[in-house]
Short mmCIF file of C-alpha atoms in Angstrom, two decimals:
data_model
loop_
_atom_site.label_atom_id
_atom_site.label_comp_id
_atom_site.label_asym_id
_atom_site.label_seq_id
_atom_site.Cartn_x
_atom_site.Cartn_y
_atom_site.Cartn_z
CA GLU A 131 103.78 161.75 132.17
CA ALA A 132 101.67 158.57 131.95
CA ASP A 133 102.33 154.96 132.17
CA LEU A 134 102.04 153.16 128.73
CA THR A 135 101.36 149.43 128.28
CA LEU A 136 101.68 147.88 124.89
CA ARG A 137 99.92 144.70 124.47
CA VAL A 138 100.76 142.62 121.21
CA ALA A 139 97.63 140.81 120.03
CA ARG A 140 98.28 137.17 119.42
CA PRO A 141 97.75 135.88 115.86
CA TYR A 142 95.64 132.79 117.28
CA THR A 143 93.24 131.80 119.92
CA ASP A 144 91.81 128.66 121.30
CA ALA A 145 95.17 126.83 121.36
CA PHE A 146 95.55 123.17 122.30
CA VAL A 147 98.75 121.18 122.82
CA TYR A 148 98.43 117.41 122.00
CA GLN A 149 101.98 116.34 122.42
CA VAL A 150 105.57 117.45 123.31
CA SER A 151 109.15 116.43 122.38
CA GLY A 152 111.21 114.53 124.77
CA ASP A 153 112.71 117.53 126.59
CA GLY A 154 109.31 119.62 126.22
CA GLY A 155 111.00 122.08 123.79
CA VAL A 156 108.69 121.43 120.92
CA LEU A 157 105.01 121.38 121.46
CA VAL A 158 102.43 120.62 118.76
CA GLY A 159 98.71 121.02 118.43
CA SER A 160 96.19 123.48 116.90
CA ALA A 161 94.87 126.91 117.23
CA LYS A 162 92.13 129.18 115.65
CA VAL A 163 93.87 131.45 113.18
CA GLY A 164 91.67 133.97 111.35
CA GLY A 165 88.56 131.98 112.47
CA VAL A 166 89.85 128.56 111.28
CA ILE A 167 91.75 125.71 112.90
CA LYS A 168 95.36 125.35 111.74
CA PRO A 169 98.14 123.15 112.75
CA MET A 170 100.67 124.74 115.07
CA VAL A 171 104.13 124.31 116.58
CA TRP A 172 105.41 126.28 119.67
CA ARG A 173 109.16 126.13 120.63
CA ILE A 174 110.47 127.01 123.97
CA ASP A 175 113.82 126.55 125.87
CA PRO A 176 112.86 124.77 129.26
CA ALA A 177 116.31 124.92 130.56
CA SER A 178 116.23 128.61 130.54
CA LEU A 179 112.96 128.88 132.46
CA SER A 180 112.59 129.21 136.22
CA PRO A 181 110.98 126.29 137.96
CA GLY A 182 107.26 126.94 138.31
CA PHE A 183 104.39 128.10 136.28
CA HIS A 184 104.59 129.86 132.85
CA TRP A 185 102.12 130.68 130.20
CA LEU A 186 103.01 129.36 126.91
CA ASP A 187 102.32 132.54 125.02
CA GLU A 188 104.88 134.41 127.21
CA VAL A 189 107.57 131.88 126.96
CA ALA A 190 107.37 130.65 123.37
CA GLN A 191 110.27 131.71 121.43
CA GLN A 192 108.79 130.62 118.06
CA VAL A 193 105.29 130.12 117.06
CA VAL A 194 104.68 128.53 113.73
CA VAL A 195 101.35 128.09 111.85
CA LEU A 196 102.00 125.03 109.46
CA ASP A 197 100.81 124.56 106.07
CA THR A 198 99.04 121.09 105.23
CA GLY A 199 100.62 121.05 101.85
CA VAL A 200 97.14 120.05 100.56
CA PRO A 201 95.23 122.94 99.02
CA SER A 202 91.88 120.95 99.36
CA ALA A 203 92.36 120.38 103.01
CA PRO A 204 94.16 123.61 104.50
CA TYR A 205 93.02 123.25 107.86
CA GLY A 206 94.18 120.75 110.42
CA VAL A 207 95.95 119.50 113.69
CA VAL A 208 99.28 118.21 114.79
CA LEU A 209 98.59 115.33 117.15
CA GLY A 210 101.97 113.85 117.66
CA VAL A 211 105.77 114.60 117.54
CA THR A 212 108.95 112.57 117.67
CA ALA A 213 111.12 112.58 120.88
CA ASP A 214 113.67 114.58 119.04
CA GLY A 215 111.22 117.27 117.85
CA GLN A 216 112.10 116.90 114.26
CA VAL A 217 108.92 115.11 112.98
CA GLY A 218 105.23 115.89 113.58
CA CYS A 219 102.06 114.10 112.38
CA GLY A 220 98.36 114.59 112.27
CA TYR A 221 95.83 115.45 109.56
CA GLY A 222 94.54 118.15 107.14
CA SER A 223 90.84 118.83 106.91
CA VAL A 224 88.47 120.28 104.51
CA ARG A 225 86.47 121.59 107.46
CA ALA A 226 87.41 124.73 108.83
CA ASP A 227 86.89 123.72 112.39
CA ALA A 228 89.07 120.50 111.70
CA SER A 229 86.67 118.37 113.24
CA SER A 230 87.46 115.42 110.86
CA GLY A 231 90.55 114.36 109.09
CA ASP A 232 90.70 113.92 105.34
CA ARG A 233 94.53 113.60 104.68
CA ALA A 234 96.91 111.87 106.99
CA LEU A 235 99.96 114.19 107.26
CA ALA A 236 103.41 114.21 108.49
CA TRP A 237 105.76 117.47 108.83
CA ASP A 238 109.38 117.98 108.83
CA LEU A 239 109.64 120.32 111.67
CA THR A 240 113.11 121.35 110.90
CA ALA A 241 111.90 122.91 107.67
CA ASN A 242 108.25 123.16 108.75
CA GLN A 243 107.43 121.34 105.58
CA ALA A 244 104.27 119.24 105.04
CA ILE A 245 104.66 115.49 103.88
CA PRO A 246 101.24 114.07 102.87
CA LEU A 247 101.13 110.33 103.68
CA PRO A 248 99.73 107.66 101.35
CA ASP A 249 96.26 107.13 102.44
CA ALA A 250 92.69 106.85 100.91
CA PRO A 251 90.68 109.15 98.92
CA GLY A 252 87.83 109.20 101.42
CA ARG A 253 87.36 111.23 104.63
CA GLY A 254 88.72 109.78 108.00
CA ASN A 255 92.42 109.71 107.36
CA LEU A 256 94.51 110.58 110.34
CA ALA A 257 98.11 110.18 111.64
CA TYR A 258 97.78 109.97 115.57
CA ALA A 259 101.32 109.65 116.71
CA CYS A 260 104.89 109.27 115.52
CA ALA A 261 108.34 107.96 116.72
CA LYS A 262 111.79 107.34 115.63
CA ARG A 263 114.12 104.41 115.67
CA GLY A 264 117.35 105.49 114.48
CA ASN A 265 116.80 107.27 111.24
CA ASP A 266 113.59 105.54 110.71
CA VAL A 267 110.34 107.42 111.28
CA TYR A 268 107.33 105.40 112.23
CA ILE A 269 103.75 107.00 112.16
CA VAL A 270 100.61 105.39 113.52
CA GLY A 271 96.94 106.14 112.61
CA ARG A 272 94.24 104.92 110.25
CA THR A 273 93.06 105.24 106.54
CA VAL A 274 89.51 104.90 105.40
CA PRO A 275 89.35 103.16 101.93
CA ASP A 276 86.09 101.45 102.94
CA PHE A 277 86.17 101.56 106.78
CA PRO A 278 88.92 102.63 109.28
CA THR A 279 91.99 100.46 108.74
CA PRO A 280 94.73 100.51 111.32
CA THR A 281 97.93 101.83 109.46
CA ILE A 282 101.46 102.17 110.21
CA TRP A 283 103.76 104.19 107.96
CA LYS A 284 107.52 103.76 107.99
CA ASN A 285 109.66 106.51 106.42
CA TYR A 286 106.32 108.00 105.05
CA ALA A 287 105.11 104.91 103.22
CA ILE A 288 102.49 102.34 104.22
CA TRP A 289 104.51 99.71 106.22
CA HIS A 290 101.70 97.69 108.00
CA GLN A 291 97.97 97.59 107.69
CA ASN A 292 95.60 95.20 109.50
CA THR A 293 92.92 94.38 107.02
CA ALA A 294 91.74 91.34 109.03
CA VAL A 295 89.55 93.31 111.20
CA ALA A 296 86.29 94.95 110.33
CA TYR A 297 87.72 98.36 111.48
CA GLY A 298 90.34 99.75 113.80
CA ILE A 299 92.75 102.50 114.60
CA PHE A 300 96.42 102.81 115.71
CA HIS A 301 96.46 105.82 118.34
CA ASP A 302 99.83 105.87 120.06
CA ILE A 303 103.47 104.56 119.79
CA THR A 304 106.27 104.20 122.22
CA PRO A 305 109.06 106.77 121.53
CA ASP A 306 111.41 103.99 120.45
CA ALA A 307 108.79 102.69 117.90
CA SER A 308 108.71 99.20 119.64
CA LYS A 309 104.98 99.13 120.63
CA ALA A 310 101.80 100.80 119.40
CA SER A 311 98.30 100.96 121.03
CA ALA A 312 95.22 100.32 119.02
CA GLN A 313 91.44 99.80 119.13
CA LEU A 314 90.34 96.87 117.01
CA VAL A 315 86.56 96.42 116.87
CA TYR A 316 86.00 98.03 120.27
CA GLN A 317 88.88 96.00 122.02
CA GLY A 318 92.14 97.48 123.39
CA TRP A 319 95.23 95.86 121.80
CA VAL A 320 99.00 96.50 121.80
CA TYR A 321 101.12 95.79 118.68
CA ASP A 322 104.67 94.67 118.71
CA LEU A 323 106.39 96.26 115.79
CA ASP A 324 109.40 93.99 116.20
CA GLY A 325 107.61 90.71 116.42
CA GLY A 326 104.56 91.72 114.30
CA GLN A 327 102.46 90.34 116.85
CA TYR A 328 99.01 91.90 118.37
CA THR A 329 98.09 91.23 122.09
CA GLN A 330 94.69 91.77 123.32
CA LEU A 331 94.65 93.88 126.73
CA ILE A 332 91.11 94.91 127.05
CA SER A 333 88.26 92.68 125.78
CA SER A 334 85.72 95.55 125.63
CA ILE A 335 85.92 99.19 125.26
CA GLY A 336 83.22 101.62 124.30
CA GLY A 337 85.49 104.23 122.60
CA ALA A 338 87.27 104.19 119.26
CA TYR A 339 89.04 107.43 119.05
CA TRP A 340 91.92 107.75 121.60
CA SER A 341 94.71 105.74 123.61
CA ARG A 342 97.67 106.71 125.29
CA ILE A 343 100.75 104.19 125.87
CA SER A 344 103.40 104.75 128.55
CA PRO A 345 106.84 105.34 127.13
CA ASP A 346 108.10 101.98 128.41
CA GLY A 347 104.97 100.30 126.92
CA GLN A 348 103.83 98.86 130.27
CA ALA A 349 100.60 100.64 130.56
CA VAL A 350 97.88 101.87 128.16
CA ALA A 351 94.75 103.97 128.70
CA PHE A 352 91.98 103.57 126.13
CA SER A 353 88.95 105.84 125.65
CA ASP A 354 85.77 103.85 126.76
CA SER A 355 83.12 106.26 125.31
CA ASN A 356 82.69 108.29 122.14
CA SER A 357 80.54 110.69 123.80
CA THR A 358 81.52 111.21 127.40
CA ALA A 359 84.92 111.17 129.28
CA ALA A 360 85.82 107.68 130.39
CA ILE A 361 88.88 105.29 130.24
CA LYS A 362 90.04 101.86 130.87
CA VAL A 363 93.54 101.43 131.95
CA TRP A 364 95.63 98.26 131.43
CA TYR A 365 98.43 97.75 133.65
CA GLY A 366 100.26 94.63 134.89
CA GLY A 367 97.53 92.43 133.53
CA SER A 368 94.75 94.18 135.40
CA VAL A 369 92.07 96.35 133.86
CA TYR A 370 90.84 99.56 135.69
CA ALA A 371 87.66 101.34 134.77
CA VAL A 372 87.98 105.16 135.31
CA ASN A 373 84.66 107.18 134.79
CA ASN A 374 84.78 111.07 134.11
CA MET A 375 88.27 111.34 132.83
CA ALA A 376 90.01 111.59 129.46
CA ALA A 377 93.73 110.63 129.00
CA TYR A 378 96.55 112.63 127.62
CA ALA A 379 99.72 111.00 129.32
CA VAL A 380 100.41 107.67 130.89
CA ARG A 381 103.51 107.13 132.87
CA VAL A 382 104.82 104.15 135.11
CA ARG A 383 106.93 104.98 138.17
CA GLU A 384 108.14 102.74 140.93
CA GLY A 385 105.47 100.06 140.16
CA VAL A 386 102.56 102.51 139.89
CA ALA A 387 100.73 103.52 136.64
CA TYR A 388 99.69 107.17 136.41
CA VAL A 389 97.24 108.73 133.97
CA PHE A 390 97.02 112.38 133.23
CA GLY A 391 93.98 114.09 131.90
CA GLY A 392 90.71 115.36 133.22
CA ALA A 393 87.16 116.22 132.51
CA ASN A 394 84.61 118.82 133.05
CA GLY A 395 87.17 121.53 133.81
CA VAL A 396 88.97 119.43 136.50
CA PRO A 397 92.64 118.17 135.72
CA TYR A 398 93.03 114.58 137.07
CA ARG A 399 95.92 112.39 137.92
CA TRP A 400 94.70 108.74 138.34
CA ARG A 401 97.12 106.18 140.04
CA SER A 402 96.62 102.51 139.97
CA ASP A 403 97.82 101.78 143.53
CA THR A 404 94.90 103.66 145.15
CA GLN A 405 92.78 103.81 142.11
CA ALA A 406 92.02 107.39 143.01
CA LYS A 407 91.64 110.43 140.86
CA GLU A 408 93.67 113.46 142.39
CA ASN A 409 92.59 116.95 141.57
CA LEU A 410 95.94 118.47 140.33
CA ASN A 411 94.99 121.95 141.46
CA ASP A 412 95.39 120.41 145.08
CA VAL A 413 98.78 118.81 144.10
CA PHE A 414 100.31 121.82 142.62
CA THR A 415 98.55 124.59 144.51
CA ASP A 416 101.77 126.05 145.94
CA LEU A 417 103.01 126.50 142.27
CA LEU A 418 100.20 128.21 140.86
CA PRO A 419 99.88 132.02 140.65
CA SER A 420 96.93 133.83 142.24
CA GLY A 421 93.73 133.18 140.40
CA VAL A 422 95.24 130.50 137.95
CA VAL A 423 92.92 127.41 137.96
CA LEU A 424 94.19 124.26 136.15
CA LYS A 425 91.33 122.75 133.87
CA LEU A 426 93.04 119.82 132.12
CA ALA A 427 96.32 117.95 132.35
CA GLY A 428 97.85 117.47 128.90
CA PRO A 429 101.08 115.86 127.77
CA VAL A 430 104.24 115.35 129.91
CA SER A 431 107.75 115.54 128.49
CA LEU A 432 109.65 112.19 128.61
CA ASP A 433 112.18 113.94 131.14
CA HIS A 434 109.23 114.97 133.38
CA GLN A 435 110.52 118.55 133.24
CA VAL A 436 107.61 120.08 131.32
CA MET A 437 103.75 119.55 132.08
CA VAL A 438 101.27 121.07 129.82
CA PHE A 439 97.97 122.29 131.14
CA LEU A 440 94.69 124.00 129.79
CA ALA A 441 94.35 126.69 132.65
CA TYR A 442 92.12 129.61 133.37
CA ASN A 443 94.18 132.95 133.02
CA PRO A 444 92.51 135.64 135.33
CA ALA A 445 94.35 138.39 133.36
CA SER A 446 92.61 137.52 130.20
CA GLY A 447 89.63 135.73 131.43
CA ARG A 448 90.30 132.78 129.18
CA ASP A 449 91.48 129.37 129.28
CA GLU A 450 94.93 129.25 127.86
CA ILE A 451 97.96 126.73 127.65
CA GLY A 452 100.07 126.81 130.79
CA LEU A 453 103.26 125.06 131.64
CA LEU A 454 104.76 123.75 134.76
CA ILE A 455 108.42 123.60 134.69
CA GLY A 456 110.54 121.46 136.77
CA ALA A 457 107.71 120.13 138.85
CA ASP A 458 107.59 116.48 139.82
CA PRO A 459 104.54 114.89 138.02
CA PHE A 460 104.39 112.31 140.81
CA ARG A 461 104.61 114.57 143.84
CA THR A 462 101.96 114.43 146.76
CA ALA A 463 99.88 117.50 147.58
CA PRO A 464 101.64 119.87 149.95
#
């Protein structure tokens, strides 16, 4: 007699999750499949999972490698998903490492069907985030006819473009499609989709490629460098500079703005009241299995029941996607 252990090889490696649906049941991002980067969707049932830490690979009930629908740009990434988990958005790339966008894309995630968005024939077209208001789908990003043009698509057609600026990008949108965060000529702005009005939040930022807005639109974290991890956070009329940190989720709770992210293999939670970066390995130490080390804090579901992390898995010796289920994102260290 002998013990037999059967390990099923995953069809992908190097997974990364950029956003989750409102209840955390749909996770979108990318992974390396057959040596190339492909857009990915994972589906889980958070309500069926016990509170605590789980590896995404072990709890995913469905894993889908999405097609871009563009034969010339078969690689890509899903960057955003609507709160109901029905629509994703991102880009298709001609590059096998998907390091640049060529076609702005949406996906009907109920059918896993790609929807190429009207963009420009040049490179640099991306859809960063998406939201729903009623049955209307709003997608924010950029097109590059001659320079990056901030673009919003409504129901998969171009609805708004800011051609008055030299260049800019819409990065994020609130789940109700009321406000969107943008970089316009290295300044941080928010756009009111209802009033058609731009408001400048930060007069000078060094980064152009990322921002995260809180679901209530009260706080925004903008990248402040194109080469190193640094952000500027706008909240309550104040601007805070935070070095050595990238941002993947922003929340406001009881008058405090929180930013989740990290840098250099350390997951951080920054807070506006103390202006301190907290290592989330310390905050969640009692919930982590032996040997597991959190490396980066990713998206947080709207109901705060699912937190996504890049974490070191001692069993595989690799960094993989881990989830904290039912853990209070705002808790203090035990």
